[in-house]
Amino acid sequence: MNDKVIEFRGVDMLCIAEVKCDDNSTEAEHGYVTGDWEPLAPVAEVSKTVETSSESKYYDNQPMLVISSEGPDTITLTTSVPELDMYAKITGKSFDKGSGMLVEGDRDTTYYALGYRTKGTDGKYRYVVRHKGTFAIPDETSQTEDNGTTSNNQSLTFTAIRTKHKFEHGKLEDGKWKKCSVKGIVIDDRYKDVDEDEFFKKVHTPDSWIEASQATADQTDSHQ
């Protein structure tokens, strides 16, 4: 039994990538396709809640069956105030860079992948990808400046849902992988050292991370 006590001690590398395609087609340029990672804003805190429900079914006056379901994840991000063009991007608003103007008009709904890493008290990291979700329009608070140190950060809400695309390495059953849609992946370098540059090189999926890990293992074996 592992008796090491670990707590979360940091979070950084908060970034987003636009989901350009999410379907079950096997044709080129289809499946699950994203753009490149880009920084969202410096992050102070990340919290996650999962929408779940369960209900017991009674037979012969006893609870014999439990029906459970899992809904979206709600990711709450406490960040510094994003640049205005990034704010426009995640909220689906129009932005004109030449004039520096954001237009509060109709909203375009765009799906994004969300990535970040958390640090433990042992100095090791967990790398997180949420593969598909949208940002809510955030509330804002501004107040008069005085001679104190009070300021306001930004609270962003990201709702993460499952992909339509089913990945080969989605679920393990009887020792074999079964295709499955996913909400995200978590990679912990306590099990195997994670190269930060490799992880954020692209939006890794269950399939691509298995391939990248195998390629790294093959390279290591070839040099021994």
PDB file of C-alpha atoms in Angstrom:
ATOM      1  CA  MET A   1       0.000   0.000   0.000  1.00  0.00           C
ATOM      2  CA  ASN A   2       1.268   3.452  -0.965  1.00  0.00           C
ATOM      3  CA  ASP A   3       1.222   5.631   2.157  1.00  0.00           C
ATOM      4  CA  LYS A   4       2.606   8.787   0.517  1.00  0.00           C
ATOM      5  CA  VAL A   5       0.410  11.833   1.186  1.00  0.00           C
ATOM      6  CA  ILE A   6       0.078  14.203  -1.777  1.00  0.00           C
ATOM      7  CA  GLU A   7      -1.914  17.403  -2.115  1.00  0.00           C
ATOM      8  CA  PHE A   8      -2.373  19.751  -5.051  1.00  0.00           C
ATOM      9  CA  ARG A   9       0.025  22.666  -4.829  1.00  0.00           C
ATOM     10  CA  GLY A  10      -0.170  24.466  -8.167  1.00  0.00           C
ATOM     11  CA  VAL A  11      -1.799  24.796 -11.584  1.00  0.00           C
ATOM     12  CA  ASP A  12      -0.523  26.317 -14.824  1.00  0.00           C
ATOM     13  CA  MET A  13      -0.342  25.984 -18.622  1.00  0.00           C
ATOM     14  CA  LEU A  14      -4.034  26.807 -19.137  1.00  0.00           C
ATOM     15  CA  CYS A  15      -4.783  26.684 -22.858  1.00  0.00           C
ATOM     16  CA  ILE A  16      -7.532  26.079 -25.413  1.00  0.00           C
ATOM     17  CA  ALA A  17      -7.778  24.663 -28.926  1.00  0.00           C
ATOM     18  CA  GLU A  18     -10.738  24.967 -31.265  1.00  0.00           C
ATOM     19  CA  VAL A  19     -12.549  21.718 -32.068  1.00  0.00           C
ATOM     20  CA  LYS A  20     -12.809  21.813 -35.854  1.00  0.00           C
ATOM     21  CA  CYS A  21     -14.450  18.422 -36.355  1.00  0.00           C
ATOM     22  CA  ASP A  22     -16.040  15.791 -34.143  1.00  0.00           C
ATOM     23  CA  ASP A  23     -17.775  12.875 -35.851  1.00  0.00           C
ATOM     24  CA  ASN A  24     -17.452   9.144 -36.389  1.00  0.00           C
ATOM     25  CA  SER A  25     -16.387   9.325 -40.019  1.00  0.00           C
ATOM     26  CA  THR A  26     -13.179   7.529 -41.020  1.00  0.00           C
ATOM     27  CA  GLU A  27     -12.591   9.804 -44.019  1.00  0.00           C
ATOM     28  CA  ALA A  28      -9.565  12.099 -44.171  1.00  0.00           C
ATOM     29  CA  GLU A  29      -9.948  15.374 -42.255  1.00  0.00           C
ATOM     30  CA  HIS A  30     -12.793  13.845 -40.252  1.00  0.00           C
ATOM     31  CA  GLY A  31     -13.073  12.199 -36.873  1.00  0.00           C
ATOM     32  CA  TYR A  32     -11.800  14.344 -34.013  1.00  0.00           C
ATOM     33  CA  VAL A  33      -9.785  17.324 -35.289  1.00  0.00           C
ATOM     34  CA  THR A  34      -8.621  20.427 -33.433  1.00  0.00           C
ATOM     35  CA  GLY A  35      -6.476  23.456 -33.996  1.00  0.00           C
ATOM     36  CA  ASP A  36      -3.268  24.119 -32.068  1.00  0.00           C
ATOM     37  CA  TRP A  37      -3.114  24.890 -28.363  1.00  0.00           C
ATOM     38  CA  GLU A  38      -3.021  28.585 -27.488  1.00  0.00           C
ATOM     39  CA  PRO A  39      -2.687  30.174 -24.037  1.00  0.00           C
ATOM     40  CA  LEU A  40      -5.976  31.326 -22.516  1.00  0.00           C
ATOM     41  CA  ALA A  41      -4.811  33.382 -19.515  1.00  0.00           C
ATOM     42  CA  PRO A  42      -2.649  33.017 -16.386  1.00  0.00           C
ATOM     43  CA  VAL A  43      -4.604  30.751 -14.042  1.00  0.00           C
ATOM     44  CA  ALA A  44      -5.013  30.907 -10.256  1.00  0.00           C
ATOM     45  CA  GLU A  45      -7.437  28.043  -9.616  1.00  0.00           C
ATOM     46  CA  VAL A  46      -9.253  25.211 -11.404  1.00  0.00           C
ATOM     47  CA  SER A  47     -12.179  23.326  -9.897  1.00  0.00           C
ATOM     48  CA  LYS A  48     -14.357  20.588 -11.369  1.00  0.00           C
ATOM     49  CA  THR A  49     -17.797  19.264 -10.539  1.00  0.00           C
ATOM     50  CA  VAL A  50     -19.520  16.349 -12.283  1.00  0.00           C
ATOM     51  CA  GLU A  51     -23.256  16.146 -12.870  1.00  0.00           C
ATOM     52  CA  THR A  52     -24.286  12.705 -11.637  1.00  0.00           C
ATOM     53  CA  SER A  53     -27.521  11.037 -10.611  1.00  0.00           C
ATOM     54  CA  SER A  54     -28.495   7.631  -9.293  1.00  0.00           C
ATOM     55  CA  GLU A  55     -31.721   5.951  -8.299  1.00  0.00           C
ATOM     56  CA  SER A  56     -32.400   2.674  -6.533  1.00  0.00           C
ATOM     57  CA  LYS A  57     -35.000   0.305  -7.979  1.00  0.00           C
ATOM     58  CA  TYR A  58     -36.893  -1.842  -5.496  1.00  0.00           C
ATOM     59  CA  TYR A  59     -38.047  -5.421  -6.019  1.00  0.00           C
ATOM     60  CA  ASP A  60     -39.531  -7.623  -3.296  1.00  0.00           C
ATOM     61  CA  ASN A  61     -39.258  -4.640  -0.975  1.00  0.00           C
ATOM     62  CA  GLN A  62     -35.471  -4.430  -1.376  1.00  0.00           C
ATOM     63  CA  PRO A  63     -33.158  -2.159  -3.383  1.00  0.00           C
ATOM     64  CA  MET A  64     -31.879  -4.611  -6.017  1.00  0.00           C
ATOM     65  CA  LEU A  65     -30.826  -2.302  -8.834  1.00  0.00           C
ATOM     66  CA  VAL A  66     -29.140   1.093  -8.979  1.00  0.00           C
ATOM     67  CA  ILE A  67     -29.481   3.148 -12.158  1.00  0.00           C
ATOM     68  CA  SER A  68     -26.662   5.696 -12.492  1.00  0.00           C
ATOM     69  CA  SER A  69     -25.877   8.347 -15.069  1.00  0.00           C
ATOM     70  CA  GLU A  70     -23.098  10.859 -15.586  1.00  0.00           C
ATOM     71  CA  GLY A  71     -23.633  14.206 -17.246  1.00  0.00           C
ATOM     72  CA  PRO A  72     -21.333  17.087 -18.185  1.00  0.00           C
ATOM     73  CA  ASP A  73     -18.350  18.293 -16.170  1.00  0.00           C
ATOM     74  CA  THR A  74     -18.402  21.907 -15.025  1.00  0.00           C
ATOM     75  CA  ILE A  75     -14.895  23.374 -14.930  1.00  0.00           C
ATOM     76  CA  THR A  76     -14.581  26.671 -13.076  1.00  0.00           C
ATOM     77  CA  LEU A  77     -11.439  28.622 -13.931  1.00  0.00           C
ATOM     78  CA  THR A  78     -10.174  31.558 -11.888  1.00  0.00           C
ATOM     79  CA  THR A  79      -7.848  33.544 -14.148  1.00  0.00           C
ATOM     80  CA  SER A  80      -6.436  36.965 -14.714  1.00  0.00           C
ATOM     81  CA  VAL A  81      -8.579  39.019 -17.067  1.00  0.00           C
ATOM     82  CA  PRO A  82      -8.075  37.541 -20.577  1.00  0.00           C
ATOM     83  CA  GLU A  83      -6.934  39.676 -23.488  1.00  0.00           C
ATOM     84  CA  LEU A  84      -9.970  41.140 -25.249  1.00  0.00           C
ATOM     85  CA  ASP A  85      -9.451  39.126 -28.448  1.00  0.00           C
ATOM     86  CA  MET A  86      -9.285  35.894 -26.407  1.00  0.00           C
ATOM     87  CA  TYR A  87     -12.355  36.923 -24.438  1.00  0.00           C
ATOM     88  CA  ALA A  88     -14.208  37.476 -27.720  1.00  0.00           C
ATOM     89  CA  LYS A  89     -13.056  34.096 -29.028  1.00  0.00           C
ATOM     90  CA  ILE A  90     -14.232  31.995 -26.077  1.00  0.00           C
ATOM     91  CA  THR A  91     -17.542  33.856 -25.755  1.00  0.00           C
ATOM     92  CA  GLY A  92     -18.316  33.776 -29.486  1.00  0.00           C
ATOM     93  CA  LYS A  93     -18.365  37.550 -29.881  1.00  0.00           C
ATOM     94  CA  SER A  94     -17.027  39.677 -32.721  1.00  0.00           C
ATOM     95  CA  PHE A  95     -13.684  41.436 -32.342  1.00  0.00           C
ATOM     96  CA  ASP A  96     -11.935  43.914 -34.627  1.00  0.00           C
ATOM     97  CA  LYS A  97      -8.219  43.937 -33.847  1.00  0.00           C
ATOM     98  CA  GLY A  98      -7.498  47.076 -35.880  1.00  0.00           C
ATOM     99  CA  SER A  99      -9.813  49.210 -33.780  1.00  0.00           C
ATOM    100  CA  GLY A 100      -9.556  47.119 -30.603  1.00  0.00           C
ATOM    101  CA  MET A 101     -13.345  46.817 -30.528  1.00  0.00           C
ATOM    102  CA  LEU A 102     -15.450  43.932 -29.220  1.00  0.00           C
ATOM    103  CA  VAL A 103     -19.050  43.929 -30.379  1.00  0.00           C
ATOM    104  CA  GLU A 104     -21.617  42.583 -27.914  1.00  0.00           C
ATOM    105  CA  GLY A 105     -23.955  41.171 -30.545  1.00  0.00           C
ATOM    106  CA  ASP A 106     -25.097  37.708 -31.534  1.00  0.00           C
ATOM    107  CA  ARG A 107     -23.075  34.805 -30.215  1.00  0.00           C
ATOM    108  CA  ASP A 108     -21.439  32.095 -32.328  1.00  0.00           C
ATOM    109  CA  THR A 109     -21.200  28.780 -30.463  1.00  0.00           C
ATOM    110  CA  THR A 110     -17.750  27.233 -30.880  1.00  0.00           C
ATOM    111  CA  TYR A 111     -16.476  24.116 -29.136  1.00  0.00           C
ATOM    112  CA  TYR A 112     -13.018  24.039 -27.576  1.00  0.00           C
ATOM    113  CA  ALA A 113     -10.645  21.572 -26.000  1.00  0.00           C
ATOM    114  CA  LEU A 114      -9.243  22.726 -22.654  1.00  0.00           C
ATOM    115  CA  GLY A 115      -5.803  21.817 -21.309  1.00  0.00           C
ATOM    116  CA  TYR A 116      -3.838  22.492 -18.120  1.00  0.00           C
ATOM    117  CA  ARG A 117      -1.589  20.773 -15.598  1.00  0.00           C
ATOM    118  CA  THR A 118      -1.731  20.522 -11.815  1.00  0.00           C
ATOM    119  CA  LYS A 119       1.286  20.209  -9.543  1.00  0.00           C
ATOM    120  CA  GLY A 120       1.466  18.083  -6.407  1.00  0.00           C
ATOM    121  CA  THR A 121       3.365  18.705  -3.190  1.00  0.00           C
ATOM    122  CA  ASP A 122       5.845  16.054  -4.368  1.00  0.00           C
ATOM    123  CA  GLY A 123       6.739  18.186  -7.409  1.00  0.00           C
ATOM    124  CA  LYS A 124       5.091  15.815  -9.898  1.00  0.00           C
ATOM    125  CA  TYR A 125       2.427  16.889 -12.393  1.00  0.00           C
ATOM    126  CA  ARG A 126      -0.910  15.700 -13.700  1.00  0.00           C
ATOM    127  CA  TYR A 127      -1.699  16.773 -17.244  1.00  0.00           C
ATOM    128  CA  VAL A 128      -5.361  17.252 -18.130  1.00  0.00           C
ATOM    129  CA  VAL A 129      -7.259  17.532 -21.420  1.00  0.00           C
ATOM    130  CA  ARG A 130     -11.000  18.114 -21.683  1.00  0.00           C
ATOM    131  CA  HIS A 131     -11.773  17.335 -25.289  1.00  0.00           C
ATOM    132  CA  LYS A 132     -14.961  19.244 -26.012  1.00  0.00           C
ATOM    133  CA  GLY A 133     -16.915  21.997 -24.343  1.00  0.00           C
ATOM    134  CA  THR A 134     -18.121  25.575 -24.409  1.00  0.00           C
ATOM    135  CA  PHE A 135     -17.546  28.641 -22.265  1.00  0.00           C
ATOM    136  CA  ALA A 136     -20.388  30.497 -20.582  1.00  0.00           C
ATOM    137  CA  ILE A 137     -20.598  34.270 -20.812  1.00  0.00           C
ATOM    138  CA  PRO A 138     -18.817  35.284 -17.580  1.00  0.00           C
ATOM    139  CA  ASP A 139     -20.089  37.755 -15.026  1.00  0.00           C
ATOM    140  CA  GLU A 140     -17.832  40.742 -14.425  1.00  0.00           C
ATOM    141  CA  THR A 141     -17.250  42.941 -11.390  1.00  0.00           C
ATOM    142  CA  SER A 142     -15.449  46.269 -11.364  1.00  0.00           C
ATOM    143  CA  GLN A 143     -15.216  48.646  -8.462  1.00  0.00           C
ATOM    144  CA  THR A 144     -13.742  52.003  -7.627  1.00  0.00           C
ATOM    145  CA  GLU A 145     -10.008  52.205  -6.998  1.00  0.00           C
ATOM    146  CA  ASP A 146      -8.932  53.210  -3.511  1.00  0.00           C
ATOM    147  CA  ASN A 147      -5.669  53.114  -1.539  1.00  0.00           C
ATOM    148  CA  GLY A 148      -6.104  49.405  -0.700  1.00  0.00           C
ATOM    149  CA  THR A 149      -4.975  46.323  -2.624  1.00  0.00           C
ATOM    150  CA  THR A 150      -8.372  45.025  -3.753  1.00  0.00           C
ATOM    151  CA  SER A 151      -8.676  43.924  -7.391  1.00  0.00           C
ATOM    152  CA  ASN A 152     -10.934  41.606  -9.380  1.00  0.00           C
ATOM    153  CA  ASN A 153      -9.983  38.533 -11.377  1.00  0.00           C
ATOM    154  CA  GLN A 154     -12.086  36.595 -13.890  1.00  0.00           C
ATOM    155  CA  SER A 155     -14.184  33.491 -13.253  1.00  0.00           C
ATOM    156  CA  LEU A 156     -14.753  31.400 -16.384  1.00  0.00           C
ATOM    157  CA  THR A 157     -17.096  28.421 -16.626  1.00  0.00           C
ATOM    158  CA  PHE A 158     -16.340  25.647 -19.116  1.00  0.00           C
ATOM    159  CA  THR A 159     -18.934  22.894 -19.619  1.00  0.00           C
ATOM    160  CA  ALA A 160     -17.231  19.704 -20.832  1.00  0.00           C
ATOM    161  CA  ILE A 161     -19.254  17.085 -22.709  1.00  0.00           C
ATOM    162  CA  ARG A 162     -18.424  13.803 -24.439  1.00  0.00           C
ATOM    163  CA  THR A 163     -17.089  13.722 -27.966  1.00  0.00           C
ATOM    164  CA  LYS A 164     -19.188  12.248 -30.755  1.00  0.00           C
ATOM    165  CA  HIS A 165     -16.057  10.534 -32.028  1.00  0.00           C
ATOM    166  CA  LYS A 166     -15.323   7.149 -30.480  1.00  0.00           C
ATOM    167  CA  PHE A 167     -11.651   6.503 -29.755  1.00  0.00           C
ATOM    168  CA  GLU A 168     -10.060   3.086 -30.048  1.00  0.00           C
ATOM    169  CA  HIS A 169      -8.508   3.366 -26.580  1.00  0.00           C
ATOM    170  CA  GLY A 170     -11.663   4.425 -24.825  1.00  0.00           C
ATOM    171  CA  LYS A 171     -12.596   1.716 -22.362  1.00  0.00           C
ATOM    172  CA  LEU A 172     -10.934  -1.453 -21.153  1.00  0.00           C
ATOM    173  CA  GLU A 173     -13.132  -4.571 -21.062  1.00  0.00           C
ATOM    174  CA  ASP A 174     -11.814  -8.064 -20.419  1.00  0.00           C
ATOM    175  CA  GLY A 175      -8.286  -6.880 -21.187  1.00  0.00           C
ATOM    176  CA  LYS A 176      -9.285  -5.394 -24.559  1.00  0.00           C
ATOM    177  CA  TRP A 177      -9.913  -1.806 -25.572  1.00  0.00           C
ATOM    178  CA  LYS A 178     -13.422  -0.897 -26.645  1.00  0.00           C
ATOM    179  CA  LYS A 179     -14.276   2.160 -28.736  1.00  0.00           C
ATOM    180  CA  CYS A 180     -15.731   4.897 -26.587  1.00  0.00           C
ATOM    181  CA  SER A 181     -16.502   8.609 -26.672  1.00  0.00           C
ATOM    182  CA  VAL A 182     -14.686  10.580 -23.971  1.00  0.00           C
ATOM    183  CA  LYS A 183     -14.816  13.795 -21.976  1.00  0.00           C
ATOM    184  CA  GLY A 184     -11.100  13.945 -21.296  1.00  0.00           C
ATOM    185  CA  ILE A 185      -7.857  12.300 -20.261  1.00  0.00           C
ATOM    186  CA  VAL A 186      -5.561  12.736 -17.244  1.00  0.00           C
ATOM    187  CA  ILE A 187      -1.872  11.787 -17.524  1.00  0.00           C
ATOM    188  CA  ASP A 188       0.124  11.475 -14.291  1.00  0.00           C
ATOM    189  CA  ASP A 189       3.932  11.566 -14.493  1.00  0.00           C
ATOM    190  CA  ARG A 190       4.156   9.640 -11.213  1.00  0.00           C
ATOM    191  CA  TYR A 191       3.668   6.564 -13.384  1.00  0.00           C
ATOM    192  CA  LYS A 192       5.769   7.617 -16.359  1.00  0.00           C
ATOM    193  CA  ASP A 193       7.708  10.845 -16.887  1.00  0.00           C
ATOM    194  CA  VAL A 194       5.773  13.213 -19.140  1.00  0.00           C
ATOM    195  CA  ASP A 195       7.603  15.535 -21.522  1.00  0.00           C
ATOM    196  CA  GLU A 196       5.868  18.905 -21.188  1.00  0.00           C
ATOM    197  CA  ASP A 197       6.689  19.869 -24.776  1.00  0.00           C
ATOM    198  CA  GLU A 198       5.380  16.541 -26.098  1.00  0.00           C
ATOM    199  CA  PHE A 199       2.139  16.799 -24.169  1.00  0.00           C
ATOM    200  CA  PHE A 200       1.320  20.324 -25.365  1.00  0.00           C
ATOM    201  CA  LYS A 201       2.588  19.720 -28.900  1.00  0.00           C
ATOM    202  CA  LYS A 202      -1.002  18.981 -29.911  1.00  0.00           C
ATOM    203  CA  VAL A 203      -4.345  18.067 -28.370  1.00  0.00           C
ATOM    204  CA  HIS A 204      -3.647  14.494 -27.352  1.00  0.00           C
ATOM    205  CA  THR A 205      -6.453  11.953 -27.372  1.00  0.00           C
ATOM    206  CA  PRO A 206      -6.500   8.477 -25.790  1.00  0.00           C
ATOM    207  CA  ASP A 207      -5.329   7.074 -29.138  1.00  0.00           C
ATOM    208  CA  SER A 208      -2.565   9.596 -29.858  1.00  0.00           C
ATOM    209  CA  TRP A 209      -1.152   9.436 -26.317  1.00  0.00           C
ATOM    210  CA  ILE A 210      -0.916   5.646 -26.455  1.00  0.00           C
ATOM    211  CA  GLU A 211       0.908   5.983 -29.790  1.00  0.00           C
ATOM    212  CA  ALA A 212       3.246   8.693 -28.456  1.00  0.00           C
ATOM    213  CA  SER A 213       4.039   6.653 -25.334  1.00  0.00           C
ATOM    214  CA  GLN A 214       4.781   3.574 -27.423  1.00  0.00           C
ATOM    215  CA  ALA A 215       7.043   5.556 -29.770  1.00  0.00           C
ATOM    216  CA  THR A 216       8.977   6.894 -26.762  1.00  0.00           C
ATOM    217  CA  ALA A 217       9.337   3.374 -25.363  1.00  0.00           C
ATOM    218  CA  ASP A 218      10.574   2.079 -28.732  1.00  0.00           C
ATOM    219  CA  GLN A 219      13.181   4.854 -28.945  1.00  0.00           C
ATOM    220  CA  THR A 220      14.385   4.065 -25.426  1.00  0.00           C
ATOM    221  CA  ASP A 221      14.713   0.364 -26.261  1.00  0.00           C
ATOM    222  CA  SER A 222      16.647   1.110 -29.467  1.00  0.00           C
ATOM    223  CA  HIS A 223      19.242   3.138 -27.543  1.00  0.00           C
ATOM    224  CA  GLN A 224      19.849   0.474 -24.922  1.00  0.00           C
TER     225      GLN A 224
END
